mmCIF file of C-alpha atoms in Angstrom:
data_model
loop_
_atom_site.group_PDB
_atom_site.id
_atom_site.type_symbol
_atom_site.label_atom_id
_atom_site.label_comp_id
_atom_site.label_asym_id
_atom_site.label_seq_id
_atom_site.Cartn_x
_atom_site.Cartn_y
_atom_site.Cartn_z
ATOM 1 C CA MET A 17 -1.237 -2.191 -6.599
ATOM 2 C CA ASN A 18 -3.153 -5.095 -5.101
ATOM 3 C CA LEU A 19 -1.681 -8.442 -6.283
ATOM 4 C CA CYS A 20 -3.543 -11.707 -6.102
ATOM 5 C CA VAL A 21 -1.139 -14.567 -5.194
ATOM 6 C CA TYR A 22 -2.045 -18.192 -5.796
ATOM 7 C CA GLY A 23 -0.089 -20.899 -4.123
ATOM 8 C CA ALA A 24 0.075 -24.115 -2.148
ATOM 9 C CA SER A 25 -1.699 -24.569 1.144
ATOM 10 C CA SER A 26 0.350 -27.672 1.923
ATOM 11 C CA ASP A 27 2.765 -27.476 4.877
ATOM 12 C CA GLN A 28 4.616 -30.582 3.576
ATOM 13 C CA ILE A 29 6.705 -28.658 1.016
ATOM 14 C CA GLU A 30 10.441 -27.933 1.115
ATOM 15 C CA ARG A 31 11.676 -24.975 2.949
ATOM 16 C CA VAL A 32 13.041 -23.269 -0.260
ATOM 17 C CA TYR A 33 9.472 -22.639 -1.352
ATOM 18 C CA ILE A 34 8.452 -21.185 2.021
ATOM 19 C CA THR A 35 11.524 -18.868 1.981
ATOM 20 C CA ALA A 36 10.728 -17.608 -1.468
ATOM 21 C CA GLY A 37 7.035 -17.037 -0.492
ATOM 22 C CA GLU A 38 8.022 -15.043 2.620
ATOM 23 C CA GLU A 39 10.457 -13.034 0.527
ATOM 24 C CA LEU A 40 7.759 -12.334 -2.031
ATOM 25 C CA GLY A 41 5.475 -11.001 0.756
ATOM 26 C CA ARG A 42 8.159 -8.826 2.313
ATOM 27 C CA GLN A 43 9.075 -7.319 -1.038
ATOM 28 C CA MET A 44 5.427 -6.668 -1.837
ATOM 29 C CA ALA A 45 5.019 -4.761 1.459
ATOM 30 C CA ALA A 46 8.289 -2.893 0.939
ATOM 31 C CA ARG A 47 7.215 -1.826 -2.532
ATOM 32 C CA GLY A 48 3.686 -0.769 -1.349
ATOM 33 C CA HIS A 49 1.686 -3.560 -2.851
ATOM 34 C CA GLY A 50 -1.250 -5.189 -1.150
ATOM 35 C CA LEU A 51 -1.905 -8.941 -1.058
ATOM 36 C CA ILE A 52 -5.131 -10.636 -2.060
ATOM 37 C CA PHE A 53 -5.076 -14.428 -1.536
ATOM 38 C CA GLY A 54 -7.144 -17.423 -0.509
ATOM 39 C CA GLY A 55 -6.604 -16.733 3.189
ATOM 40 C CA GLY A 56 -4.677 -19.913 4.108
ATOM 41 C CA ALA A 57 -2.419 -20.046 7.145
ATOM 42 C CA THR A 58 -0.080 -22.780 5.809
ATOM 43 C CA GLY A 59 2.094 -23.483 2.757
ATOM 44 C CA LEU A 60 2.826 -20.684 0.437
ATOM 45 C CA MET A 61 -0.316 -18.825 1.243
ATOM 46 C CA GLY A 62 0.770 -18.624 4.803
ATOM 47 C CA ALA A 63 4.363 -17.780 3.825
ATOM 48 C CA VAL A 64 3.332 -14.811 1.632
ATOM 49 C CA VAL A 65 0.940 -13.340 4.140
ATOM 50 C CA ARG A 66 3.607 -13.698 6.915
ATOM 51 C CA GLY A 67 6.072 -11.829 4.736
ATOM 52 C CA VAL A 68 3.492 -9.068 3.976
ATOM 53 C CA SER A 69 2.607 -8.788 7.686
ATOM 54 C CA GLU A 70 6.238 -8.660 8.717
ATOM 55 C CA GLY A 71 6.811 -5.834 6.262
ATOM 56 C CA GLY A 72 3.809 -3.883 7.596
ATOM 57 C CA GLY A 73 1.787 -4.402 4.398
ATOM 58 C CA TRP A 74 -1.927 -4.769 3.787
ATOM 59 C CA SER A 75 -3.554 -8.145 3.027
ATOM 60 C CA LEU A 76 -7.038 -9.437 2.176
ATOM 61 C CA GLY A 77 -7.865 -13.054 2.758
ATOM 62 C CA ILE A 78 -10.873 -14.443 0.934
ATOM 63 C CA ALA A 79 -12.167 -18.004 1.674
ATOM 64 C CA PRO A 80 -15.379 -19.948 1.635
ATOM 65 C CA GLU A 81 -17.040 -20.339 5.023
ATOM 66 C CA PHE A 82 -16.359 -24.095 5.103
ATOM 67 C CA PHE A 83 -12.642 -23.338 5.529
ATOM 68 C CA HIS A 84 -13.338 -21.488 8.741
ATOM 69 C CA LYS A 85 -11.732 -24.169 10.987
ATOM 70 C CA GLU A 86 -8.993 -24.033 13.570
ATOM 71 C CA GLY A 87 -5.514 -23.635 11.939
ATOM 72 C CA VAL A 88 -6.788 -23.437 8.300
ATOM 73 C CA LEU A 89 -7.085 -19.685 7.773
ATOM 74 C CA SER A 90 -4.491 -17.001 8.570
ATOM 75 C CA ASP A 91 -4.994 -14.663 11.420
ATOM 76 C CA GLN A 92 -2.436 -12.238 9.960
ATOM 77 C CA CYS A 93 -4.783 -10.661 7.410
ATOM 78 C CA SER A 94 -5.653 -6.995 7.543
ATOM 79 C CA GLU A 95 -9.156 -7.939 6.317
ATOM 80 C CA PHE A 96 -11.047 -11.131 5.642
ATOM 81 C CA LEU A 97 -13.975 -11.885 3.568
ATOM 82 C CA PHE A 98 -16.047 -15.116 3.603
ATOM 83 C CA THR A 99 -17.929 -16.538 0.580
ATOM 84 C CA LYS A 100 -20.390 -19.362 0.217
ATOM 85 C CA THR A 101 -18.459 -21.151 -2.578
ATOM 86 C CA MET A 102 -14.989 -21.477 -4.087
ATOM 87 C CA ARG A 103 -16.312 -19.836 -7.251
ATOM 88 C CA GLN A 104 -17.383 -16.743 -5.336
ATOM 89 C CA ARG A 105 -13.936 -16.688 -3.732
ATOM 90 C CA LYS A 106 -12.174 -16.666 -7.116
ATOM 91 C CA GLU A 107 -14.539 -14.028 -8.517
ATOM 92 C CA LEU A 108 -13.783 -11.634 -5.588
ATOM 93 C CA MET A 109 -10.016 -12.242 -5.871
ATOM 94 C CA GLU A 110 -10.213 -11.494 -9.573
ATOM 95 C CA GLU A 111 -12.315 -8.353 -9.165
ATOM 96 C CA ARG A 112 -10.110 -6.919 -6.336
ATOM 97 C CA ALA A 113 -6.699 -7.702 -7.901
ATOM 98 C CA ASP A 114 -4.693 -5.519 -10.277
ATOM 99 C CA GLY A 115 -2.538 -8.488 -11.305
ATOM 100 C CA PHE A 116 -1.936 -12.201 -10.500
ATOM 101 C CA ILE A 117 1.085 -14.139 -9.372
ATOM 102 C CA MET A 118 1.261 -17.953 -9.294
ATOM 103 C CA THR A 119 3.709 -19.460 -6.822
ATOM 104 C CA PRO A 120 4.360 -23.249 -6.618
ATOM 105 C CA GLY A 121 1.299 -25.248 -5.766
ATOM 106 C CA GLY A 122 -0.984 -28.145 -6.574
ATOM 107 C CA ILE A 123 -4.248 -28.672 -8.453
ATOM 108 C CA GLY A 124 -6.039 -25.764 -6.778
ATOM 109 C CA THR A 125 -3.220 -23.396 -7.748
ATOM 110 C CA PHE A 126 -3.209 -24.767 -11.289
ATOM 111 C CA GLU A 127 -6.953 -24.418 -11.551
ATOM 112 C CA GLU A 128 -6.883 -20.771 -10.428
ATOM 113 C CA PHE A 129 -3.942 -19.922 -12.748
ATOM 114 C CA PHE A 130 -5.398 -21.553 -15.808
ATOM 115 C CA GLU A 131 -8.750 -19.853 -15.281
ATOM 116 C CA ILE A 132 -7.212 -16.409 -15.031
ATOM 117 C CA LEU A 133 -4.950 -17.158 -17.992
ATOM 118 C CA THR A 134 -7.975 -18.296 -20.058
ATOM 119 C CA LEU A 135 -9.854 -15.194 -19.160
ATOM 120 C CA LYS A 136 -6.998 -13.079 -20.273
ATOM 121 C CA GLN A 137 -6.776 -14.985 -23.587
ATOM 122 C CA LEU A 138 -10.446 -14.393 -24.047
ATOM 123 C CA GLY A 139 -10.062 -10.722 -23.454
ATOM 124 C CA ARG A 140 -12.113 -10.674 -20.223
ATOM 125 C CA HIS A 141 -9.239 -8.767 -18.414
ATOM 126 C CA GLU A 142 -5.882 -7.035 -19.237
ATOM 127 C CA LYS A 143 -4.201 -7.601 -15.873
ATOM 128 C CA PRO A 144 -0.648 -8.896 -15.750
ATOM 129 C CA ILE A 145 0.080 -12.532 -14.853
ATOM 130 C CA ALA A 146 3.410 -13.706 -13.548
ATOM 131 C CA ILE A 147 4.769 -17.055 -12.344
ATOM 132 C CA LEU A 148 7.254 -17.348 -9.460
ATOM 133 C CA ASN A 149 9.186 -20.348 -10.766
ATOM 134 C CA THR A 150 11.119 -21.126 -7.517
ATOM 135 C CA GLY A 151 13.818 -23.748 -8.190
ATOM 136 C CA GLY A 152 12.486 -24.434 -11.656
ATOM 137 C CA TYR A 153 9.238 -25.884 -10.226
ATOM 138 C CA TYR A 154 7.284 -24.712 -13.305
ATOM 139 C CA ASP A 155 9.851 -25.437 -15.968
ATOM 140 C CA SER A 156 7.777 -28.502 -17.170
ATOM 141 C CA LEU A 157 4.685 -26.378 -17.223
ATOM 142 C CA MET A 158 6.340 -23.806 -19.471
ATOM 143 C CA GLU A 159 7.527 -26.684 -21.720
ATOM 144 C CA LEU A 160 4.019 -28.035 -21.798
ATOM 145 C CA LEU A 161 2.571 -24.680 -22.840
ATOM 146 C CA ALA A 162 5.218 -24.211 -25.520
ATOM 147 C CA GLY A 163 4.460 -27.695 -26.876
ATOM 148 C CA THR A 164 0.696 -26.944 -26.748
ATOM 149 C CA ALA A 165 1.342 -23.958 -29.053
ATOM 150 C CA ALA A 166 3.811 -25.871 -31.283
ATOM 151 C CA HIS A 167 1.091 -28.544 -31.881
ATOM 152 C CA GLY A 168 -1.459 -25.850 -32.772
ATOM 153 C CA PHE A 169 -3.737 -26.342 -29.691
ATOM 154 C CA MET A 170 -3.308 -22.692 -28.725
ATOM 155 C CA SER A 171 -1.720 -19.710 -30.541
ATOM 156 C CA GLU A 172 1.874 -18.723 -30.024
ATOM 157 C CA ALA A 173 0.548 -15.325 -28.793
ATOM 158 C CA CYS A 174 -0.870 -17.082 -25.716
ATOM 159 C CA LEU A 175 2.631 -17.782 -24.553
ATOM 160 C CA ASN A 176 3.022 -14.012 -24.092
ATOM 161 C CA LEU A 177 0.062 -13.691 -21.743
ATOM 162 C CA CYS A 178 2.228 -14.447 -18.680
ATOM 163 C CA ALA A 179 5.818 -14.545 -17.823
ATOM 164 C CA ALA A 180 7.894 -16.700 -15.433
ATOM 165 C CA PHE A 181 10.692 -15.657 -13.118
ATOM 166 C CA ARG A 182 12.823 -17.410 -10.566
ATOM 167 C CA LYS A 183 13.152 -14.503 -8.162
ATOM 168 C CA PRO A 184 10.457 -12.609 -6.277
ATOM 169 C CA ALA A 185 12.078 -9.203 -7.123
ATOM 170 C CA ASP A 186 11.903 -10.064 -10.811
ATOM 171 C CA VAL A 187 8.251 -11.054 -10.566
ATOM 172 C CA LEU A 188 7.392 -7.680 -8.857
ATOM 173 C CA ALA A 189 9.492 -5.678 -11.395
ATOM 174 C CA TYR A 190 7.535 -7.324 -14.197
ATOM 175 C CA MET A 191 4.185 -6.693 -12.573
ATOM 176 C CA GLU A 192 5.138 -2.982 -11.969
ATOM 177 C CA GLN A 193 6.337 -2.615 -15.493
ATOM 178 C CA GLU A 194 3.171 -4.064 -16.964
ATOM 179 C CA LYS A 195 1.016 -1.739 -14.831
ATOM 180 C CA GLY A 196 3.144 1.314 -15.357
ATOM 181 C CA TYR A 197 3.633 1.370 -11.571
ATOM 182 C CA LYS A 198 6.292 3.657 -10.093
ATOM 183 C CA ILE A 199 7.710 3.019 -6.636
#
């Protein structure tokens, strides 16, 4: 199964997030899953691809050409695709992925997550979506979504379109269960 992982590109984050990202990547490789991601060399993008690479796994980086600068993109990808725009990047990631995992990140990560969640809510795909909630990073997001449903701005059913877990192994077990994947 090829899993698209969204996450921070910042290298200014605490080590606990990097460690969890590397562990997610190692476990993906060990379980036979490929990585599709934004191609970044730093932050959680870099951590996950390092873990996949260390585990001997396959990875596909996808990034717009304007990111092709020294130190920005990972050199550990099995394959790399360049696009003209960020929109094309997201479209390719969506097409090539069997499921989506959001790790801690900032506005770019949020934007990617909410777009893929919205597309699932609209019935445009049926792929599983999981959140790696390292150290409770996304607790407030989960509260926000629950409050949004409680106030009638989205249906309660939308809360079941994704699931949050604190450990990489639990994220992967969920993805495998949702796809009927046997390791």
